[in-house]
Tab-separated table of C-alpha atoms in Angstrom:
chain	number	residue	atom	x	y	z
A	2	MET	CA	207.089	-85.036	-1.494
A	3	ASN	CA	206.440	-81.906	0.823
A	4	ILE	CA	205.848	-78.765	-0.767
A	5	GLU	CA	209.669	-77.670	-0.377
A	6	GLU	CA	210.496	-80.649	-2.386
A	7	ALA	CA	208.331	-79.539	-5.069
A	8	LEU	CA	209.147	-76.132	-5.425
A	9	VAL	CA	212.806	-77.614	-5.793
A	10	ILE	CA	211.754	-79.462	-8.857
A	11	LEU	CA	209.951	-76.668	-10.126
A	12	ASP	CA	213.147	-74.532	-9.839
A	13	THR	CA	215.174	-76.768	-11.953
A	14	PHE	CA	212.374	-76.854	-14.618
A	15	LEU	CA	211.129	-73.111	-15.030
A	16	GLU	CA	213.985	-70.990	-16.246
A	17	HIS	CA	212.601	-67.833	-14.048
A	18	GLY	CA	211.293	-69.415	-11.218
A	19	LEU	CA	207.503	-68.564	-9.951
A	20	SER	CA	206.388	-64.996	-9.269
A	21	ASP	CA	205.219	-64.163	-5.968
A	22	VAL	CA	201.544	-64.413	-6.604
A	23	GLN	CA	202.208	-67.814	-8.497
A	24	GLU	CA	203.809	-69.455	-5.966
A	25	ILE	CA	201.052	-68.355	-3.455
A	26	ILE	CA	198.627	-70.003	-5.727
A	27	PHE	CA	200.782	-73.217	-6.026
A	28	ARG	CA	201.539	-73.534	-2.114
A	29	GLN	CA	197.973	-72.915	-1.766
A	30	ALA	CA	196.681	-75.118	-4.358
A	31	TRP	CA	199.108	-77.805	-2.729
A	32	GLU	CA	197.144	-77.696	0.380
A	33	GLY	CA	193.814	-78.526	-1.714
A	34	GLN	CA	192.699	-75.027	-1.602
A	35	THR	CA	190.363	-73.613	-4.312
A	36	TYR	CA	190.440	-70.395	-6.399
A	37	PRO	CA	187.810	-68.354	-3.785
A	38	ASP	CA	190.070	-69.338	-0.950
A	39	ILE	CA	193.203	-68.214	-1.989
A	40	ALA	CA	191.756	-65.047	-3.530
A	41	GLU	CA	190.222	-64.227	-0.024
A	42	SER	CA	193.150	-65.570	2.207
A	43	CYS	CA	195.914	-63.080	0.423
A	44	GLY	CA	193.210	-60.653	-0.688
A	45	TYR	CA	193.236	-60.697	-3.826
A	46	ASP	CA	190.140	-60.638	-6.710
A	47	ALA	CA	188.969	-64.359	-7.434
A	48	ASN	CA	189.060	-63.705	-11.243
A	49	TYR	CA	192.690	-62.521	-11.033
A	50	ILE	CA	193.682	-65.587	-8.702
A	51	LYS	CA	192.029	-67.841	-11.043
A	52	ASP	CA	193.641	-66.262	-14.539
A	53	VAL	CA	196.892	-66.189	-12.810
A	54	GLY	CA	196.522	-70.305	-12.003
A	55	SER	CA	195.274	-70.585	-15.339
A	56	LYS	CA	198.715	-69.088	-16.681
A	57	LEU	CA	200.579	-71.089	-13.968
A	58	TRP	CA	199.304	-74.522	-15.171
A	59	LYS	CA	199.896	-73.606	-19.150
A	60	LEU	CA	203.636	-72.662	-17.913
A	61	LEU	CA	204.115	-75.841	-16.449
A	62	SER	CA	202.704	-77.960	-19.212
A	63	GLN	CA	205.094	-76.118	-21.343
A	64	ALA	CA	207.813	-76.525	-18.971
A	65	PHE	CA	207.135	-80.479	-18.221
A	66	GLY	CA	205.821	-81.412	-21.720
A	67	GLU	CA	202.754	-82.487	-20.486
A	68	GLU	CA	199.265	-81.203	-19.636
A	69	VAL	CA	199.145	-80.030	-16.028
A	70	THR	CA	196.297	-78.631	-14.230
A	71	LYS	CA	195.182	-77.691	-10.539
A	72	SER	CA	193.724	-80.991	-10.387
A	73	ASN	CA	196.939	-83.521	-11.510
A	74	PHE	CA	199.985	-80.971	-10.426
A	75	ARG	CA	200.688	-82.790	-7.298
A	76	SER	CA	200.687	-86.618	-9.346
A	77	VAL	CA	202.787	-85.017	-11.992
A	78	LEU	CA	205.530	-83.015	-9.784
A	79	ARG	CA	205.676	-86.844	-7.715
A	80	ARG	CA	206.341	-88.811	-10.842
A	81	ARG	CA	209.382	-86.233	-11.738
A	82	SER	CA	210.940	-86.665	-8.520
A	83	LEU	CA	210.702	-90.449	-9.236
A	84	GLN	CA	212.300	-89.923	-12.442
A	85	ARG	CA	214.953	-87.970	-10.856
A	86	ALA	CA	215.897	-90.325	-8.441
A	87	LEU	CA	215.799	-93.545	-10.314
A	88	PRO	CA	216.743	-92.482	-13.844
A	89	THR	CA	218.331	-96.094	-15.000
A	90	GLN	CA	215.433	-97.787	-13.431
A	91	ASN	CA	212.514	-95.858	-15.485
A	92	SER	CA	214.772	-95.979	-18.565
A	93	VAL	CA	214.977	-99.753	-17.994
A	94	LEU	CA	211.042	-99.829	-17.368
A	95	SER	CA	210.154	-98.069	-20.121
A	96	GLU	CA	211.719	-100.363	-22.223
A	97	LYS	CA	209.450	-103.228	-20.979
A	98	LEU	CA	206.279	-101.707	-21.216
A	99	GLN	CA	204.293	-102.234	-24.346
A	100	PRO	CA	204.066	-99.115	-26.446
A	101	VAL	CA	200.092	-98.375	-26.680
A	102	PRO	CA	198.966	-98.729	-23.423
A	103	ALA	CA	201.610	-96.385	-21.985
A	104	VAL	CA	198.664	-94.782	-19.707
A	105	LEU	CA	198.852	-97.907	-17.819
A	106	ARG	CA	202.554	-97.776	-16.770
A	107	GLN	CA	203.281	-97.764	-12.988
A	108	SER	CA	206.500	-97.559	-11.169
A	109	GLN	CA	208.126	-100.935	-10.025
A	110	PRO	CA	208.232	-100.844	-6.111
A	111	THR	CA	211.710	-100.142	-4.667
A	112	SER	CA	213.037	-102.741	-2.131
A	113	LYS	CA	213.243	-100.222	0.513
A	114	ALA	CA	212.418	-96.131	1.487
A	115	LYS	CA	215.890	-96.383	2.729
A	116	ASP	CA	216.861	-95.469	-1.127
A	117	GLY	CA	216.117	-91.940	-0.362
A	118	ILE	CA	212.810	-91.787	-2.224
A	119	SER	CA	209.948	-90.045	-0.618
A	120	ALA	CA	207.381	-92.718	0.855
A	121	SER	CA	204.718	-90.889	-1.299
A	122	SER	CA	206.875	-91.924	-4.613
A	123	LEU	CA	206.652	-95.562	-4.029
A	124	VAL	CA	203.051	-95.476	-4.720
A	125	ILE	CA	201.403	-96.120	-7.856
A	126	GLU	CA	202.123	-93.691	-10.668
A	127	LYS	CA	200.445	-94.731	-13.859
A	128	GLN	CA	197.579	-93.192	-13.442
A	129	ASP	CA	199.407	-90.141	-13.152
A	130	GLU	CA	199.977	-89.874	-16.781
A	131	ARG	CA	198.038	-87.149	-18.036
A	132	LYS	CA	198.627	-87.266	-22.058
A	133	THR	CA	195.482	-88.310	-23.512
A	134	PRO	CA	196.096	-91.379	-25.624
A	135	ASP	CA	194.482	-91.853	-28.897
A	136	LEU	CA	191.097	-93.739	-26.983
A	137	ASN	CA	188.489	-95.758	-28.578
A	138	PRO	CA	185.774	-97.368	-27.486
A	139	ASP	CA	187.773	-100.381	-26.333
A	140	PHE	CA	190.171	-98.424	-24.175
A	141	LEU	CA	187.119	-96.685	-22.035
A	142	GLU	CA	186.879	-98.788	-19.098
A	143	ILE	CA	183.133	-100.001	-18.193
A	144	PRO	CA	182.359	-98.346	-14.598
A	145	GLY	CA	181.732	-100.843	-11.546
A	146	GLY	CA	183.178	-101.697	-8.803
A	147	SER	CA	186.550	-100.025	-7.284
A	148	VAL	CA	188.863	-98.233	-9.897
A	149	PRO	CA	192.114	-100.605	-10.733
A	150	LEU	CA	195.003	-99.965	-9.569
A	151	ASN	CA	196.548	-99.523	-13.190
A	152	SER	CA	193.550	-97.161	-13.936
A	153	PHE	CA	194.031	-94.589	-16.312
A	154	PHE	CA	190.710	-92.684	-15.129
A	155	TYR	CA	191.663	-92.976	-11.156
A	156	ILE	CA	191.122	-89.045	-10.401
A	157	GLU	CA	193.325	-87.848	-6.999
A	158	ARG	CA	191.513	-85.829	-4.637
A	159	PRO	CA	194.330	-83.652	-3.087
A	160	PRO	CA	195.724	-83.674	-0.738
A	161	ILE	CA	193.814	-87.031	0.559
A	162	GLU	CA	196.274	-89.753	-1.616
A	163	GLU	CA	199.329	-87.450	0.042
A	164	ARG	CA	197.896	-87.309	3.609
A	165	THR	CA	196.951	-90.893	4.092
A	166	TYR	CA	200.317	-92.366	2.193
A	167	THR	CA	201.866	-90.040	5.048
A	168	GLU	CA	199.750	-90.987	8.032
A	169	ILE	CA	200.057	-95.171	6.960
A	170	ASN	CA	203.753	-95.339	7.634
A	171	LYS	CA	203.332	-93.990	11.376
A	172	PRO	CA	203.098	-96.646	14.022
A	173	GLY	CA	199.603	-97.266	15.573
A	174	SER	CA	198.337	-95.281	13.099
A	175	LEU	CA	194.445	-95.221	12.135
A	176	ILE	CA	192.912	-93.846	9.030
A	177	ARG	CA	188.974	-92.981	9.077
A	178	ILE	CA	188.062	-93.112	5.649
A	179	LYS	CA	184.052	-92.069	4.985
A	180	ALA	CA	181.836	-91.531	2.301
A	181	PRO	CA	178.519	-92.876	0.747
A	182	SER	CA	177.758	-95.418	-1.684
A	183	LYS	CA	180.276	-95.585	-4.987
A	184	MET	CA	182.236	-92.557	-4.106
A	185	GLY	CA	186.014	-94.009	-4.539
A	186	LYS	CA	186.326	-95.234	-0.748
A	187	THR	CA	187.379	-98.448	-1.493
A	188	SER	CA	189.635	-97.152	-4.374
A	189	LEU	CA	191.219	-95.090	-1.790
A	190	MET	CA	191.983	-98.094	0.571
A	191	HIS	CA	193.530	-100.363	-2.304
A	192	ARG	CA	196.039	-97.437	-3.089
A	193	ILE	CA	196.928	-97.332	0.636
A	194	LEU	CA	197.585	-100.839	0.783
A	195	THR	CA	199.543	-100.839	-2.161
A	196	HIS	CA	201.612	-97.840	-0.634
A	197	ALA	CA	202.011	-99.953	2.775
A	198	LYS	CA	203.081	-103.268	0.515
A	199	GLN	CA	205.736	-101.371	-0.861
A	200	THR	CA	207.046	-100.077	2.056
A	201	GLY	CA	207.145	-103.618	3.229
A	202	VAL	CA	204.378	-103.862	6.148
A	203	HIS	CA	202.094	-106.800	5.645
A	204	THR	CA	198.459	-106.062	4.521
A	205	VAL	CA	195.275	-107.432	5.657
A	206	GLN	CA	191.866	-106.280	4.125
A	207	ILE	CA	188.697	-107.446	5.710
A	208	GLY	CA	185.347	-106.629	3.653
A	209	PHE	CA	182.342	-107.071	6.133
A	210	GLN	CA	180.362	-107.297	3.235
A	211	ARG	CA	181.257	-110.819	2.331
A	212	ALA	CA	180.672	-112.305	5.520
A	213	ASP	CA	178.216	-114.607	6.385
A	214	SER	CA	174.947	-113.759	8.232
A	215	GLN	CA	175.367	-116.572	10.726
A	216	VAL	CA	178.640	-114.913	11.526
A	217	PHE	CA	176.579	-111.859	13.042
A	218	THR	CA	174.564	-114.313	15.446
A	219	SER	CA	176.929	-113.745	18.138
A	220	LEU	CA	180.245	-111.696	19.276
A	221	GLU	CA	182.041	-114.692	20.015
A	222	LYS	CA	181.114	-115.641	16.574
A	223	PHE	CA	181.745	-112.611	14.797
A	224	LEU	CA	185.500	-112.490	16.688
A	225	ARG	CA	186.499	-115.668	15.881
A	226	TRP	CA	185.478	-115.629	12.245
A	227	PHE	CA	187.822	-111.923	12.113
A	228	CYS	CA	190.826	-113.793	13.862
A	229	ALA	CA	190.503	-116.555	11.801
A	230	ASN	CA	190.598	-114.122	8.212
A	231	VAL	CA	193.885	-112.381	9.559
A	232	SER	CA	195.316	-115.233	10.339
A	233	ARG	CA	194.577	-116.419	6.835
A	234	GLN	CA	195.604	-113.449	5.292
A	235	LEU	CA	198.976	-113.138	7.258
A	236	ASN	CA	199.735	-116.748	6.409
A	237	LEU	CA	199.806	-117.902	9.649
A	238	GLU	CA	198.421	-121.137	11.511
A	239	ILE	CA	194.652	-120.642	12.601
A	240	ARG	CA	195.222	-121.488	16.723
A	241	LEU	CA	191.652	-119.894	17.813
A	242	ASP	CA	191.208	-122.624	21.026
A	243	ASP	CA	194.919	-122.077	22.344
A	244	TYR	CA	194.020	-118.038	23.137
A	245	TRP	CA	190.404	-118.345	23.338
A	246	ASP	CA	188.933	-118.810	27.003
A	247	GLU	CA	185.156	-118.404	27.647
A	248	ASP	CA	186.271	-117.443	31.590
A	249	ILE	CA	187.506	-114.380	30.361
A	250	GLY	CA	185.508	-113.511	27.533
A	251	SER	CA	186.102	-113.330	23.668
A	252	LYS	CA	186.822	-109.346	23.596
A	253	VAL	CA	190.049	-110.550	26.000
A	254	SER	CA	190.479	-113.385	24.053
A	255	CYS	CA	190.553	-111.783	20.649
A	256	THR	CA	193.393	-108.907	21.785
A	257	LEU	CA	195.530	-111.690	23.106
A	258	TYR	CA	195.393	-113.556	20.018
A	259	LEU	CA	196.563	-110.262	18.388
A	260	GLN	CA	198.903	-109.501	20.704
A	261	GLU	CA	200.576	-112.495	21.864
A	262	TYR	CA	200.223	-114.640	18.600
A	263	LEU	CA	199.696	-113.090	15.549
A	264	LEU	CA	201.707	-109.527	16.130
A	265	GLU	CA	204.696	-111.562	17.610
A	266	LYS	CA	204.493	-113.911	14.905
A	267	ILE	CA	205.161	-111.715	11.810
A	268	ASP	CA	208.121	-110.094	10.891
A	269	ALA	CA	206.725	-106.303	9.937
A	270	PRO	CA	204.000	-104.489	10.859
A	271	VAL	CA	200.518	-104.767	9.432
A	272	VAL	CA	198.076	-102.571	7.810
A	273	LEU	CA	194.509	-104.125	8.422
A	274	ALA	CA	192.009	-102.698	6.695
A	275	LEU	CA	188.514	-102.931	7.516
A	276	ASP	CA	185.798	-102.137	4.721
A	277	GLU	CA	182.367	-101.450	4.930
A	278	VAL	CA	182.146	-101.271	8.644
A	279	ASN	CA	179.263	-99.783	8.546
A	280	ARG	CA	177.597	-103.439	8.054
A	281	ILE	CA	178.276	-103.872	11.621
A	282	PHE	CA	175.806	-100.847	12.754
A	283	GLU	CA	173.088	-103.405	11.533
A	284	TYR	CA	174.059	-105.508	14.681
A	285	PRO	CA	173.887	-103.376	18.028
A	286	GLU	CA	175.331	-106.436	20.124
A	287	ILE	CA	178.348	-106.887	18.062
A	288	SER	CA	178.931	-102.719	17.341
A	289	ARG	CA	178.347	-102.141	20.828
A	290	ASP	CA	181.520	-104.363	21.729
A	291	PHE	CA	183.809	-104.484	18.373
A	292	LEU	CA	183.899	-100.861	17.533
A	293	PRO	CA	185.069	-99.799	21.078
A	294	LEU	CA	187.976	-102.832	20.381
A	295	LEU	CA	188.836	-101.169	18.283
A	296	ARG	CA	189.173	-97.944	19.930
A	297	SER	CA	191.510	-100.069	22.545
A	298	TRP	CA	193.714	-101.050	20.216
A	299	TYR	CA	194.810	-98.245	18.800
A	300	GLU	CA	195.283	-96.900	21.936
A	301	ASP	CA	197.228	-99.709	23.274
A	302	ALA	CA	199.896	-98.481	20.851
A	303	SER	CA	200.978	-95.457	22.695
A	304	GLU	CA	201.596	-97.898	25.691
A	305	LEU	CA	202.573	-101.208	24.400
A	306	GLU	CA	205.319	-101.522	21.730
A	307	ILE	CA	204.001	-104.572	20.376
A	308	TRP	CA	200.780	-102.641	19.091
A	309	GLN	CA	202.441	-100.237	17.588
A	310	LYS	CA	203.045	-102.716	14.537
A	311	LEU	CA	199.517	-102.706	13.981
A	312	ARG	CA	198.262	-99.851	11.705
A	313	LEU	CA	194.120	-99.681	10.878
A	314	ILE	CA	192.077	-98.142	7.945
A	315	VAL	CA	188.352	-97.968	8.684
A	316	VAL	CA	186.321	-97.682	5.911
A	317	HIS	CA	182.609	-96.717	6.129
A	318	ALA	CA	179.470	-95.285	4.578
A	319	THR	CA	178.404	-93.288	7.378
A	320	GLU	CA	178.331	-92.260	10.983
A	321	ALA	CA	177.523	-95.176	13.674
A	322	TYR	CA	174.093	-94.684	14.478
A	323	ILE	CA	174.382	-96.775	17.687
A	324	PRO	CA	174.973	-95.046	20.717
A	325	LEU	CA	178.699	-95.103	21.816
A	326	ASP	CA	180.568	-93.433	24.264
A	327	ILE	CA	182.791	-90.676	23.169
A	328	ASN	CA	185.712	-92.209	24.818
A	329	GLN	CA	185.012	-95.563	23.680
A	330	SER	CA	184.096	-94.606	19.769
A	331	PRO	CA	187.134	-95.171	17.058
A	332	PHE	CA	185.261	-92.887	15.311
A	333	ASN	CA	186.694	-89.657	16.478
A	334	VAL	CA	190.442	-90.266	16.600
A	335	GLY	CA	192.707	-90.987	13.871
A	336	LEU	CA	193.305	-89.436	10.740
A	337	PRO	CA	189.443	-88.793	9.411
A	338	ILE	CA	189.355	-88.555	5.618
A	339	LYS	CA	185.971	-87.463	4.292
A	340	LEU	CA	185.839	-88.327	0.645
A	341	PRO	CA	184.634	-85.193	-1.566
A	342	GLU	CA	182.814	-85.373	-4.642
A	343	PHE	CA	184.770	-84.199	-7.656
A	344	SER	CA	184.819	-80.432	-8.807
A	345	LEU	CA	183.973	-79.263	-11.957
A	346	ASP	CA	188.091	-78.879	-12.709
A	347	GLN	CA	188.410	-82.876	-11.870
A	348	MET	CA	185.437	-83.904	-13.792
A	349	GLN	CA	186.580	-81.790	-16.818
A	350	GLU	CA	189.856	-84.057	-15.843
A	351	LEU	CA	188.124	-87.037	-16.106
A	352	ALA	CA	186.129	-86.010	-19.352
A	353	VAL	CA	189.478	-85.265	-21.444
A	354	ARG	CA	190.776	-88.853	-20.204
A	355	HIS	CA	188.036	-90.232	-21.804
A	356	GLY	CA	188.787	-88.276	-25.009
A	357	LEU	CA	186.064	-85.317	-24.866
A	358	ASP	CA	188.344	-82.842	-26.666
A	359	TRP	CA	185.303	-80.512	-26.303
A	360	ALA	CA	185.466	-80.457	-22.427
A	361	LYS	CA	188.917	-78.770	-22.543
A	362	GLY	CA	189.107	-75.032	-21.881
A	363	GLU	CA	186.980	-72.683	-20.212
A	364	LYS	CA	184.856	-73.509	-22.947
A	365	GLY	CA	184.315	-77.161	-21.606
A	366	LEU	CA	183.629	-76.113	-18.292
A	367	GLU	CA	181.128	-74.604	-19.033
A	368	LYS	CA	179.569	-77.324	-21.045
A	369	LEU	CA	180.137	-79.662	-17.964
A	370	ALA	CA	178.749	-77.437	-15.123
A	371	PRO	CA	175.294	-78.639	-16.073
A	372	LEU	CA	176.325	-82.229	-16.110
A	373	ARG	CA	178.154	-81.584	-12.566
A	374	ALA	CA	174.789	-80.031	-11.161
A	375	MET	CA	172.902	-82.846	-12.171
A	376	ILE	CA	174.844	-85.340	-10.554
A	377	GLY	CA	176.321	-83.649	-7.853
A	378	GLY	CA	180.017	-84.265	-8.627
A	379	HIS	CA	179.184	-88.177	-7.850
A	380	PRO	CA	182.409	-89.963	-8.982
A	381	TYR	CA	180.424	-93.332	-10.030
A	382	LEU	CA	177.939	-90.946	-11.578
A	383	ALA	CA	180.407	-88.913	-13.579
A	384	ARG	CA	182.225	-91.632	-14.595
A	385	LEU	CA	179.134	-93.412	-16.035
A	386	ALA	CA	178.136	-90.394	-17.500
A	387	LEU	CA	181.675	-89.933	-19.215
A	388	TYR	CA	181.750	-93.543	-20.462
A	389	ASN	CA	178.460	-93.120	-22.055
A	390	LEU	CA	179.739	-89.979	-23.634
A	391	GLY	CA	183.099	-91.158	-24.819
A	392	ASN	CA	181.279	-93.885	-26.495
A	393	GLN	CA	179.249	-91.838	-28.338
A	394	THR	CA	175.780	-93.533	-27.411
A	395	VAL	CA	174.541	-90.135	-26.376
A	396	THR	CA	174.691	-86.596	-26.594
A	397	LEU	CA	175.225	-84.591	-23.361
A	398	GLU	CA	172.123	-82.843	-24.063
A	399	GLN	CA	170.409	-85.864	-24.593
A	400	LEU	CA	171.915	-87.245	-21.537
A	401	LEU	CA	171.222	-84.642	-19.093
A	402	GLN	CA	167.133	-84.687	-20.732
A	403	GLU	CA	166.934	-88.234	-19.864
A	404	ALA	CA	169.171	-88.491	-17.043
A	405	PRO	CA	166.140	-88.481	-14.190
A	406	THR	CA	164.062	-91.141	-16.439
A	407	ILE	CA	163.494	-94.477	-17.346
A	408	ALA	CA	165.011	-94.165	-20.960
A	409	GLY	CA	168.487	-92.473	-19.103
A	410	ILE	CA	171.881	-94.046	-18.558
A	411	TYR	CA	170.841	-94.267	-14.730
A	412	SER	CA	168.029	-96.014	-15.275
A	413	ASN	CA	169.252	-99.489	-13.728
A	414	TYR	CA	171.498	-97.651	-11.193
A	415	LEU	CA	168.150	-95.447	-9.899
A	416	ARG	CA	166.057	-98.989	-9.956
A	417	HIS	CA	168.322	-100.403	-7.993
A	418	HIS	CA	167.799	-97.708	-5.174
A	419	LEU	CA	164.230	-97.790	-5.691
A	420	ALA	CA	163.921	-101.611	-4.942
A	421	ASN	CA	165.947	-101.005	-1.607
A	422	LEU	CA	163.600	-98.330	-0.646
A	423	GLN	CA	160.313	-100.676	-1.449
A	424	GLU	CA	161.820	-102.855	0.974
A	425	HIS	CA	162.422	-100.632	3.514
A	426	PRO	CA	159.182	-98.219	3.377
A	427	GLU	CA	160.502	-96.158	6.206
A	428	LEU	CA	163.174	-95.062	4.053
A	429	ALA	CA	160.916	-94.247	1.366
A	430	ILE	CA	158.797	-92.406	3.325
A	431	ALA	CA	161.679	-90.492	4.603
A	432	LEU	CA	163.536	-89.817	1.432
A	433	LYS	CA	159.587	-88.370	-0.106
A	434	ARG	CA	159.858	-85.336	2.545
A	435	VAL	CA	163.290	-84.816	1.466
A	436	VAL	CA	162.518	-84.861	-2.148
A	437	THR	CA	159.178	-83.193	-2.006
A	438	SER	CA	160.566	-80.242	0.509
A	439	PRO	CA	161.841	-77.082	-0.865
A	440	THR	CA	164.055	-76.777	1.927
A	441	SER	CA	166.237	-79.331	4.281
A	442	VAL	CA	164.147	-81.660	6.013
A	443	GLN	CA	164.460	-83.380	9.812
A	444	LEU	CA	164.849	-86.771	9.854
A	445	GLU	CA	164.831	-89.453	12.684
A	446	ALA	CA	168.293	-90.701	12.958
A	447	ILE	CA	168.775	-93.957	11.981
A	448	ALA	CA	166.730	-93.046	8.647
A	449	ALA	CA	169.293	-90.232	7.986
A	450	TYR	CA	171.968	-92.107	8.600
A	451	LYS	CA	170.856	-95.058	6.426
A	452	LEU	CA	170.185	-92.654	3.201
A	453	GLU	CA	173.106	-91.104	3.318
A	454	SER	CA	175.062	-94.149	3.758
A	455	MET	CA	173.547	-95.261	0.021
A	456	GLY	CA	174.550	-91.535	-1.182
A	457	LEU	CA	170.849	-90.132	-1.575
A	458	VAL	CA	170.987	-87.540	0.798
A	459	LYS	CA	173.467	-84.889	2.016
A	460	LEU	CA	173.040	-84.242	5.931
A	461	GLU	CA	174.016	-81.426	8.395
A	462	GLY	CA	172.841	-82.940	11.620
A	463	ASN	CA	169.831	-84.623	11.299
A	464	GLN	CA	168.860	-82.380	8.683
A	465	ALA	CA	168.580	-83.831	5.078
A	466	MET	CA	168.589	-82.980	1.401
A	467	PRO	CA	168.771	-84.290	-1.970
A	468	SER	CA	172.492	-85.212	-2.602
A	469	CYS	CA	171.805	-84.060	-6.126
A	470	ASP	CA	169.323	-82.877	-8.806
A	471	LEU	CA	169.347	-86.396	-10.116
A	472	TYR	CA	167.772	-88.006	-6.936
A	473	GLN	CA	165.342	-85.264	-6.462
A	474	LEU	CA	164.007	-85.547	-9.841
A	475	TYR	CA	163.766	-89.192	-10.163
A	476	PHE	CA	162.114	-89.952	-6.961
A	477	GLN	CA	159.884	-86.997	-6.688
A	478	GLU	CA	157.958	-89.185	-9.668
A	479	GLN	CA	159.041	-92.414	-8.622
A	480	LEU	CA	157.614	-91.819	-4.948
A	481	THR	CA	154.365	-89.999	-5.840
């Protein structure tokens, strides 16, 4: 769905349409702009824009009969678009769903996008249900790993999801998703793959964290492991020896295997998702060859039609800290997606979904602001906090007071990081410099990138600062 389609839906539901200022806010919020950004771009006072925006979402909530916010309005409209396109299907689907877990509803995939439904509306829609159910502790999800596809607790970060769903439909496309640990990279990747499946393409997911250490002992072993995995997931016979030739080398052999066997054999495009690519960075002899190989496959799509059947998703926690020629790196082509932390509005949305009525409205934002300052809007840390608050095992005041201590809800999570740092003294020394300095600190590149991948620091160049107050307070105490 695009902005013009969304405005058509609004015209259907709103008796008097939008005012000029409301339309400006709606259009720029659609593009992911904040209220201060909108105010600056159109010359209005920021408080005025925020007030008009708040009234706009209330107006839409009344029109749609469900809570609409700046964080969820795109998803609400996308779901309404699907309901208009498939009224009969939605009616049948509703009858089949269990009455209590209405929040777990998801749209059934249509056979093809040719039915006239926008590609984005094929994505799982259940998480867009914004009416908070009568929650109880058994309904709340224990945070950990990627957020399930049917989860009520997945928070979209517009316009990221919409952009990736559109991009993955393009022949020969490449999407790069970058964010520190536990920021939602894999959750987004799974949703892109689900969308891709619903449009009729094949999907393959390679998680490099699952590879045995021996796989990384040589480039040839690694590429054969890689090709075998892709073959299995495409349900094709593994025929490595038919295409592998030591005289032409493993990179050419791997490329021919994909081009002349896998891509020729399959009857539809394939989306190849590579998760935790940063693990390869630890093996320079492999990464120096494999990463440029990815770039070459992407570039081949502009010349060879067969390579347009391959679409790539590259997921990594930090930048490559091995030197790569700018013309060979896969990290400066395709669509870059850098996952941001949750905004205060998004944290409020998540809090309400956890049944925390005190988090609603302006007063709710004020109460949540200290929590966001403590954890920096980190999605996993936010979910862990709101899960415990929803279970009423701790009060917000107690949570904030105990957060950076061994008595707090983050103690196990923080101890895990501390154990990793103790195994790598050079990282512990580097982080100690960061958390004890009143200003940002310049770090050696590899240490900086590794600490960033762990989520412990934010980088501007090689200048590092603590990601949030939680890490600064905890590691000031533990690393002295």
